[in-house]
PDB file of C-alpha atoms in Angstrom:
ATOM      1  CA  UNK P1051      10.375 -15.199  -6.767  1.00 79.00           C
ATOM      2  CA  UNK P1052       7.072 -14.221  -4.913  1.00 89.00           C
ATOM      3  CA  UNK P1053       4.354 -13.904  -6.390  1.00 93.00           C
ATOM      4  CA  UNK P1054       0.521 -12.771  -4.680  1.00 97.00           C
ATOM      5  CA  UNK P1055      -3.031 -13.306  -7.099  1.00 97.00           C
ATOM      6  CA  UNK P1056      -5.956 -11.604  -6.896  1.00 98.00           C
ATOM      7  CA  UNK P1057      -8.199 -10.918  -9.513  1.00 98.00           C
ATOM      8  CA  UNK P1058      -7.865  -7.501 -11.108  1.00 97.00           C
ATOM      9  CA  UNK P1059     -11.710  -6.454 -11.137  1.00 98.00           C
ATOM     10  CA  UNK P1060     -14.700  -7.878  -9.818  1.00 98.00           C
ATOM     11  CA  UNK P1061     -18.649  -6.353 -10.130  1.00 98.00           C
ATOM     12  CA  UNK P1062     -21.381  -7.371  -7.790  1.00 98.00           C
ATOM     13  CA  UNK P1063     -24.933  -5.921  -6.725  1.00 98.00           C
ATOM     14  CA  UNK P1064     -25.893  -3.591  -3.988  1.00 98.00           C
ATOM     15  CA  UNK P1065     -27.166  -5.642  -1.190  1.00 98.00           C
ATOM     16  CA  UNK P1066     -24.631  -8.672  -2.623  1.00 98.00           C
ATOM     17  CA  UNK P1067     -21.803 -10.694  -1.190  1.00 98.00           C
ATOM     18  CA  UNK P1068     -18.405 -10.819  -2.273  1.00 98.00           C
ATOM     19  CA  UNK P1069     -15.161 -12.462  -2.231  1.00 98.00           C
ATOM     20  CA  UNK P1070     -12.555 -11.747  -3.070  1.00 98.00           C
ATOM     21  CA  UNK P1071      -9.488 -14.512  -3.099  1.00 98.00           C
ATOM     22  CA  UNK P1072      -5.607 -13.936  -2.380  1.00 98.00           C
ATOM     23  CA  UNK P1073      -3.170 -16.704  -3.271  1.00 98.00           C
ATOM     24  CA  UNK P1074       0.144 -16.197  -2.246  1.00 98.00           C
ATOM     25  CA  UNK P1075       3.537 -18.185  -3.115  1.00 97.00           C
ATOM     26  CA  UNK P1076       6.157 -16.360  -0.572  1.00 95.00           C
ATOM     27  CA  UNK P1077       9.546 -17.788   1.123  1.00 93.00           C
ATOM     28  CA  UNK P1078       7.721 -18.135   4.796  1.00 94.00           C
ATOM     29  CA  UNK P1079       4.768 -16.422   6.274  1.00 96.00           C
ATOM     30  CA  UNK P1080       4.367 -14.159   9.093  1.00 96.00           C
ATOM     31  CA  UNK P1081       0.528 -12.540   8.373  1.00 96.00           C
ATOM     32  CA  UNK P1082      -1.574 -11.279   5.468  1.00 97.00           C
ATOM     33  CA  UNK P1083      -3.229  -7.491   5.345  1.00 98.00           C
ATOM     34  CA  UNK P1084      -5.976  -6.445   3.613  1.00 98.00           C
ATOM     35  CA  UNK P1085      -5.644  -2.798   3.068  1.00 98.00           C
ATOM     36  CA  UNK P1086      -9.069  -0.917   0.663  1.00 98.00           C
ATOM     37  CA  UNK P1087      -8.870   1.759  -1.536  1.00 97.00           C
ATOM     38  CA  UNK P1088     -10.781   4.310  -2.532  1.00 97.00           C
ATOM     39  CA  UNK P1089     -10.054   6.391  -5.965  1.00 94.00           C
ATOM     40  CA  UNK P1090      -7.616   9.065  -5.541  1.00 91.00           C
ATOM     41  CA  UNK P1091      -7.342   8.405  -1.882  1.00 93.00           C
ATOM     42  CA  UNK P1092      -5.042   6.366   0.767  1.00 94.00           C
ATOM     43  CA  UNK P1093      -5.339   2.796   1.795  1.00 96.00           C
ATOM     44  CA  UNK P1094      -6.762   2.029   4.075  1.00 97.00           C
ATOM     45  CA  UNK P1095      -5.850  -1.171   6.841  1.00 97.00           C
ATOM     46  CA  UNK P1096      -8.590  -3.689   7.236  1.00 97.00           C
ATOM     47  CA  UNK P1097      -7.827  -6.711   8.545  1.00 97.00           C
ATOM     48  CA  UNK P1098      -4.434  -8.857   9.790  1.00 97.00           C
ATOM     49  CA  UNK P1099      -4.621 -12.377   9.594  1.00 97.00           C
ATOM     50  CA  UNK P1100      -1.822 -14.886  11.202  1.00 97.00           C
ATOM     51  CA  UNK P1101      -3.575 -17.449  12.527  1.00 97.00           C
ATOM     52  CA  UNK P1102      -5.672 -20.119  10.101  1.00 98.00           C
ATOM     53  CA  UNK P1103      -9.342 -19.499  10.204  1.00 97.00           C
ATOM     54  CA  UNK P1104     -12.300 -16.578   9.520  1.00 97.00           C
ATOM     55  CA  UNK P1105     -12.132 -13.284  11.503  1.00 95.00           C
ATOM     56  CA  UNK P1106     -15.028 -11.130  11.319  1.00 95.00           C
ATOM     57  CA  UNK P1107     -15.034  -7.572  11.653  1.00 93.00           C
ATOM     58  CA  UNK P1108     -18.734  -6.227  11.321  1.00 95.00           C
ATOM     59  CA  UNK P1109     -19.763  -6.251   7.588  1.00 97.00           C
ATOM     60  CA  UNK P1110     -15.628  -7.205   6.802  1.00 98.00           C
ATOM     61  CA  UNK P1111     -14.159 -11.132   7.073  1.00 98.00           C
ATOM     62  CA  UNK P1112     -10.730 -11.864   6.424  1.00 98.00           C
ATOM     63  CA  UNK P1113     -10.520 -15.727   6.230  1.00 98.00           C
ATOM     64  CA  UNK P1114      -6.691 -17.299   5.831  1.00 98.00           C
ATOM     65  CA  UNK P1115      -5.571 -20.536   5.429  1.00 98.00           C
ATOM     66  CA  UNK P1116      -1.780 -21.174   5.811  1.00 97.00           C
ATOM     67  CA  UNK P1117      -1.638 -24.330   4.067  1.00 97.00           C
ATOM     68  CA  UNK P1118      -3.015 -23.603   0.723  1.00 97.00           C
ATOM     69  CA  UNK P1119      -0.939 -20.405   0.837  1.00 97.00           C
ATOM     70  CA  UNK P1120      -4.536 -18.628   0.335  1.00 97.00           C
ATOM     71  CA  UNK P1121      -6.625 -15.733   1.808  1.00 98.00           C
ATOM     72  CA  UNK P1122     -10.007 -14.464   1.293  1.00 98.00           C
ATOM     73  CA  UNK P1123     -12.004 -11.104   2.108  1.00 98.00           C
ATOM     74  CA  UNK P1124     -15.473 -12.024   2.313  1.00 98.00           C
ATOM     75  CA  UNK P1125     -17.968  -8.148   1.963  1.00 98.00           C
ATOM     76  CA  UNK P1126     -21.335  -8.644   3.061  1.00 98.00           C
ATOM     77  CA  UNK P1127     -24.645  -6.591   2.984  1.00 98.00           C
ATOM     78  CA  UNK P1128     -22.760  -4.534  -0.314  1.00 98.00           C
ATOM     79  CA  UNK P1129     -23.261  -0.738   0.007  1.00 98.00           C
ATOM     80  CA  UNK P1130     -21.918   1.448  -3.252  1.00 98.00           C
ATOM     81  CA  UNK P1131     -19.191   2.627  -0.844  1.00 97.00           C
ATOM     82  CA  UNK P1132     -17.838  -0.282  -1.162  1.00 98.00           C
ATOM     83  CA  UNK P1133     -16.357   0.680  -4.506  1.00 98.00           C
ATOM     84  CA  UNK P1134     -12.609   0.564  -4.410  1.00 98.00           C
ATOM     85  CA  UNK P1135      -9.787  -1.628  -4.757  1.00 98.00           C
ATOM     86  CA  UNK P1136      -8.769  -4.452  -2.129  1.00 98.00           C
ATOM     87  CA  UNK P1137      -5.375  -4.360  -1.963  1.00 98.00           C
ATOM     88  CA  UNK P1138      -3.406  -8.132  -0.172  1.00 98.00           C
ATOM     89  CA  UNK P1139       0.237  -8.059   1.332  1.00 98.00           C
ATOM     90  CA  UNK P1140       1.594 -10.448   2.752  1.00 97.00           C
ATOM     91  CA  UNK P1141       4.339 -10.743   5.248  1.00 96.00           C
ATOM     92  CA  UNK P1142       7.210 -13.084   3.891  1.00 94.00           C
ATOM     93  CA  UNK P1143      10.440 -14.475   6.050  1.00 93.00           C
ATOM     94  CA  UNK P1144      12.469 -11.491   5.976  1.00 91.00           C
ATOM     95  CA  UNK P1145       9.329  -9.329   7.228  1.00 91.00           C
ATOM     96  CA  UNK P1146       9.517  -8.280   3.690  1.00 92.00           C
ATOM     97  CA  UNK P1147       5.588  -7.421   2.732  1.00 95.00           C
ATOM     98  CA  UNK P1148       4.773  -8.591  -0.537  1.00 96.00           C
ATOM     99  CA  UNK P1149       1.736  -7.016  -1.800  1.00 97.00           C
ATOM    100  CA  UNK P1150      -0.741  -8.108  -4.716  1.00 97.00           C
ATOM    101  CA  UNK P1151      -2.368  -6.014  -7.613  1.00 97.00           C
ATOM    102  CA  UNK P1152      -5.270  -5.362  -6.150  1.00 97.00           C
ATOM    103  CA  UNK P1153      -8.689  -6.165  -6.770  1.00 98.00           C
ATOM    104  CA  UNK P1154     -11.521  -3.055  -8.210  1.00 98.00           C
ATOM    105  CA  UNK P1155     -14.445  -4.159  -7.171  1.00 98.00           C
ATOM    106  CA  UNK P1156     -17.776  -2.219  -8.803  1.00 98.00           C
ATOM    107  CA  UNK P1157     -20.775  -2.074  -7.094  1.00 98.00           C
ATOM    108  CA  UNK P1158     -23.988  -1.982  -9.252  1.00 97.00           C
ATOM    109  CA  UNK P1159     -27.336  -0.868  -7.877  1.00 95.00           C
TER     110      UNK P1159
ATOM    111  CA  UNK C 547      -7.866  13.357   8.307  1.00 49.00           C
ATOM    112  CA  UNK C 548      -5.929   9.824   7.661  1.00 54.00           C
ATOM    113  CA  UNK C 549      -2.588  10.975   9.418  1.00 93.00           C
ATOM    114  CA  UNK C 550      -0.389  11.341   6.959  1.00 97.00           C
ATOM    115  CA  UNK C 551      -0.535  14.449   4.279  1.00 97.00           C
ATOM    116  CA  UNK C 552       1.219  14.557   1.164  1.00 97.00           C
ATOM    117  CA  UNK C 553       2.006  17.544  -0.593  1.00 97.00           C
ATOM    118  CA  UNK C 554       1.779  18.432  -3.834  1.00 97.00           C
ATOM    119  CA  UNK C 555      -1.321  15.729  -4.701  1.00 97.00           C
ATOM    120  CA  UNK C 556      -0.496  16.602  -8.270  1.00 97.00           C
ATOM    121  CA  UNK C 557       2.740  17.150  -9.778  1.00 96.00           C
ATOM    122  CA  UNK C 558       2.971  17.402 -13.543  1.00 95.00           C
ATOM    123  CA  UNK C 559       7.043  17.834 -14.716  1.00 93.00           C
ATOM    124  CA  UNK C 560       9.834  17.950 -17.407  1.00 90.00           C
ATOM    125  CA  UNK C 561      12.272  15.601 -17.158  1.00 88.00           C
ATOM    126  CA  UNK C 562      14.901  18.147 -16.714  1.00 87.00           C
ATOM    127  CA  UNK C 563      13.134  19.887 -13.764  1.00 88.00           C
ATOM    128  CA  UNK C 564      13.638  19.404  -9.934  1.00 93.00           C
ATOM    129  CA  UNK C 565      10.898  18.965  -7.373  1.00 95.00           C
ATOM    130  CA  UNK C 566      10.194  17.512  -4.728  1.00 97.00           C
ATOM    131  CA  UNK C 567       7.402  16.024  -2.649  1.00 98.00           C
ATOM    132  CA  UNK C 568       7.023  16.037   0.705  1.00 98.00           C
ATOM    133  CA  UNK C 569       5.170  13.823   3.807  1.00 98.00           C
ATOM    134  CA  UNK C 570       3.952  14.403   6.629  1.00 98.00           C
ATOM    135  CA  UNK C 571       2.694  12.313   9.997  1.00 97.00           C
ATOM    136  CA  UNK C 572       1.042  13.589  12.824  1.00 90.00           C
ATOM    137  CA  UNK C 573       0.508  10.055  14.643  1.00 95.00           C
ATOM    138  CA  UNK C 574       4.513   9.715  16.536  1.00 94.00           C
ATOM    139  CA  UNK C 575       5.213   6.768  14.357  1.00 95.00           C
ATOM    140  CA  UNK C 576       8.955   5.166  14.252  1.00 95.00           C
ATOM    141  CA  UNK C 577       9.475   4.028  10.483  1.00 95.00           C
ATOM    142  CA  UNK C 578       8.393   6.182   7.438  1.00 96.00           C
ATOM    143  CA  UNK C 579       8.259   4.559   3.851  1.00 96.00           C
ATOM    144  CA  UNK C 580       7.694   5.188  -0.119  1.00 97.00           C
ATOM    145  CA  UNK C 581       5.916   3.466  -2.138  1.00 97.00           C
ATOM    146  CA  UNK C 582       5.008   3.699  -6.380  1.00 97.00           C
ATOM    147  CA  UNK C 583       2.131   2.499  -7.287  1.00 97.00           C
ATOM    148  CA  UNK C 584       1.545   2.267 -11.226  1.00 95.00           C
ATOM    149  CA  UNK C 585      -1.745   0.962 -12.685  1.00 93.00           C
ATOM    150  CA  UNK C 586      -2.680  -2.584 -12.038  1.00 90.00           C
ATOM    151  CA  UNK C 587       0.685  -3.535 -10.255  1.00 95.00           C
ATOM    152  CA  UNK C 588       1.556  -4.647  -7.178  1.00 96.00           C
ATOM    153  CA  UNK C 589       3.070  -1.440  -4.777  1.00 96.00           C
ATOM    154  CA  UNK C 590       6.759  -0.952  -5.448  1.00 96.00           C
ATOM    155  CA  UNK C 591       8.466   0.108  -2.060  1.00 96.00           C
ATOM    156  CA  UNK C 592      11.017   2.926  -3.038  1.00 96.00           C
ATOM    157  CA  UNK C 593      13.016   3.632   1.063  1.00 96.00           C
ATOM    158  CA  UNK C 594      12.663   2.870   4.122  1.00 95.00           C
ATOM    159  CA  UNK C 595      13.630   5.080   7.002  1.00 95.00           C
ATOM    160  CA  UNK C 596      12.940   3.882  10.643  1.00 92.00           C
ATOM    161  CA  UNK C 597      14.059   6.534  13.360  1.00 89.00           C
ATOM    162  CA  UNK C 598      15.235   8.815  10.885  1.00 87.00           C
ATOM    163  CA  UNK C 599      17.516   6.266   9.044  1.00 89.00           C
ATOM    164  CA  UNK C 600      17.404   5.360   6.092  1.00 89.00           C
ATOM    165  CA  UNK C 601      17.506   1.572   6.130  1.00 86.00           C
ATOM    166  CA  UNK C 602      16.076  -0.049   3.227  1.00 78.00           C
ATOM    167  CA  UNK C 603      16.619   1.001  -0.541  1.00 77.00           C
ATOM    168  CA  UNK C 604      15.473  -1.000  -3.249  1.00 76.00           C
ATOM    169  CA  UNK C 605      17.525  -0.252  -5.630  1.00 88.00           C
ATOM    170  CA  UNK C 606      15.763   2.426  -6.687  1.00 94.00           C
ATOM    171  CA  UNK C 607      17.501   5.253  -9.423  1.00 94.00           C
ATOM    172  CA  UNK C 608      19.454   7.840  -7.914  1.00 93.00           C
ATOM    173  CA  UNK C 609      17.115  10.163  -9.840  1.00 95.00           C
ATOM    174  CA  UNK C 610      15.170   9.550  -6.715  1.00 96.00           C
ATOM    175  CA  UNK C 611      16.765  10.906  -3.195  1.00 95.00           C
ATOM    176  CA  UNK C 612      14.918  10.908   0.031  1.00 96.00           C
ATOM    177  CA  UNK C 613      14.998  12.170   2.638  1.00 96.00           C
ATOM    178  CA  UNK C 614      13.943  12.261   6.102  1.00 96.00           C
ATOM    179  CA  UNK C 615      15.078  15.653   8.424  1.00 95.00           C
ATOM    180  CA  UNK C 616      13.301  14.308  11.492  1.00 93.00           C
ATOM    181  CA  UNK C 617      10.922  11.425  12.615  1.00 91.00           C
ATOM    182  CA  UNK C 618       7.669  13.451  11.197  1.00 95.00           C
ATOM    183  CA  UNK C 619       8.466  14.330   7.855  1.00 97.00           C
ATOM    184  CA  UNK C 620       9.917  12.743   4.848  1.00 97.00           C
ATOM    185  CA  UNK C 621      10.653  13.492   1.456  1.00 98.00           C
ATOM    186  CA  UNK C 622      11.334  12.522  -2.407  1.00 98.00           C
ATOM    187  CA  UNK C 623      13.407  15.040  -4.108  1.00 97.00           C
ATOM    188  CA  UNK C 624      12.907  14.135  -7.924  1.00 96.00           C
ATOM    189  CA  UNK C 625      15.824  15.601 -10.383  1.00 94.00           C
ATOM    190  CA  UNK C 626      16.179  14.423 -14.470  1.00 93.00           C
ATOM    191  CA  UNK C 627      12.893  11.891 -14.588  1.00 94.00           C
ATOM    192  CA  UNK C 628      11.760   9.353 -17.247  1.00 94.00           C
ATOM    193  CA  UNK C 629       8.243   8.844 -18.222  1.00 94.00           C
ATOM    194  CA  UNK C 630       7.876   5.838 -17.014  1.00 95.00           C
ATOM    195  CA  UNK C 631       8.134   7.151 -13.578  1.00 96.00           C
ATOM    196  CA  UNK C 632       4.992   8.822 -13.714  1.00 97.00           C
ATOM    197  CA  UNK C 633       2.600   6.841 -11.105  1.00 97.00           C
ATOM    198  CA  UNK C 634       1.159   7.528  -7.760  1.00 97.00           C
ATOM    199  CA  UNK C 635       3.707   8.247  -5.221  1.00 98.00           C
ATOM    200  CA  UNK C 636       2.647   6.865  -1.801  1.00 98.00           C
ATOM    201  CA  UNK C 637       4.368   7.591   1.295  1.00 98.00           C
ATOM    202  CA  UNK C 638       3.416   5.546   4.654  1.00 97.00           C
ATOM    203  CA  UNK C 639       3.979   5.597   8.421  1.00 97.00           C
ATOM    204  CA  UNK C 640       3.592   2.680  10.779  1.00 96.00           C
ATOM    205  CA  UNK C 641       4.840   2.422  15.045  1.00 95.00           C
ATOM    206  CA  UNK C 642       7.496   0.470  14.467  1.00 91.00           C
ATOM    207  CA  UNK C 643       9.533  -1.776  11.028  1.00 88.00           C
ATOM    208  CA  UNK C 644      10.852  -4.465  10.487  1.00 83.00           C
ATOM    209  CA  UNK C 645       9.643  -7.962  13.077  1.00 79.00           C
ATOM    210  CA  UNK C 646       6.274  -7.906  13.197  1.00 81.00           C
ATOM    211  CA  UNK C 647       2.258  -6.811  12.295  1.00 85.00           C
ATOM    212  CA  UNK C 648       3.617  -2.800  11.569  1.00 92.00           C
ATOM    213  CA  UNK C 649      -0.119  -2.049  10.308  1.00 96.00           C
ATOM    214  CA  UNK C 650       0.582   1.092   7.388  1.00 97.00           C
ATOM    215  CA  UNK C 651      -0.607   4.295   7.670  1.00 97.00           C
ATOM    216  CA  UNK C 652      -0.616   5.978   3.712  1.00 97.00           C
ATOM    217  CA  UNK C 653      -1.377   9.180   3.182  1.00 96.00           C
ATOM    218  CA  UNK C 654      -3.360  10.378  -0.530  1.00 95.00           C
ATOM    219  CA  UNK C 655      -0.528   9.921  -2.600  1.00 97.00           C
ATOM    220  CA  UNK C 656       1.318  11.952  -5.245  1.00 98.00           C
ATOM    221  CA  UNK C 657      -0.372  11.619  -8.427  1.00 97.00           C
ATOM    222  CA  UNK C 658       3.185  12.156 -10.824  1.00 97.00           C
ATOM    223  CA  UNK C 659       3.426  13.090 -14.700  1.00 96.00           C
ATOM    224  CA  UNK C 660       6.398  13.539 -16.245  1.00 95.00           C
ATOM    225  CA  UNK C 661       6.935  15.009 -19.816  1.00 92.00           C
TER     226      UNK C 661
END
């Protein structure tokens, strides 16, 4: 079967750095997405990785290692507004999108 | 404004009711999707429409019936639902569907409670 694993919940402090991990076992790989979802709101696109390495976008960076079936989302200089769920999703060999259950990130002052 | 609008945002219905969820996208996208989101579970893809044709139906019970009258509108008709159908129903759209990295734009969802 296909599986995406993410921690259910993480807590971090305002101003700090947090890394949210995602490991996947899928039939093939055609890319990986990260989405952010604030409570009661729509998920919004954060990043897309298809090649190994780090993609940086402001305070957010996403890393991919295809050989390890592993990605992480790195959030720097955390702000209270970063409290949200972060969803990892992988495109498999059939171009189906396989989703993780999401990681709820709680930011404390 | 996300570009994808869902109504109603909240819906409470009995098991014998019939209701519909509506989704509208203003992005000129060719593909539209219905997802079910339950607490602490991965998003479940229910239906996919590409250019108004249904291209995927992931073994969804017949009590859920989709309709895509044009490329901007998508409906999910609900009838004789079960309490376990209570969830957040998300509509999404993307420029295209199938091969490629199709970024999804989601609506805020319709929170459904079945009593």
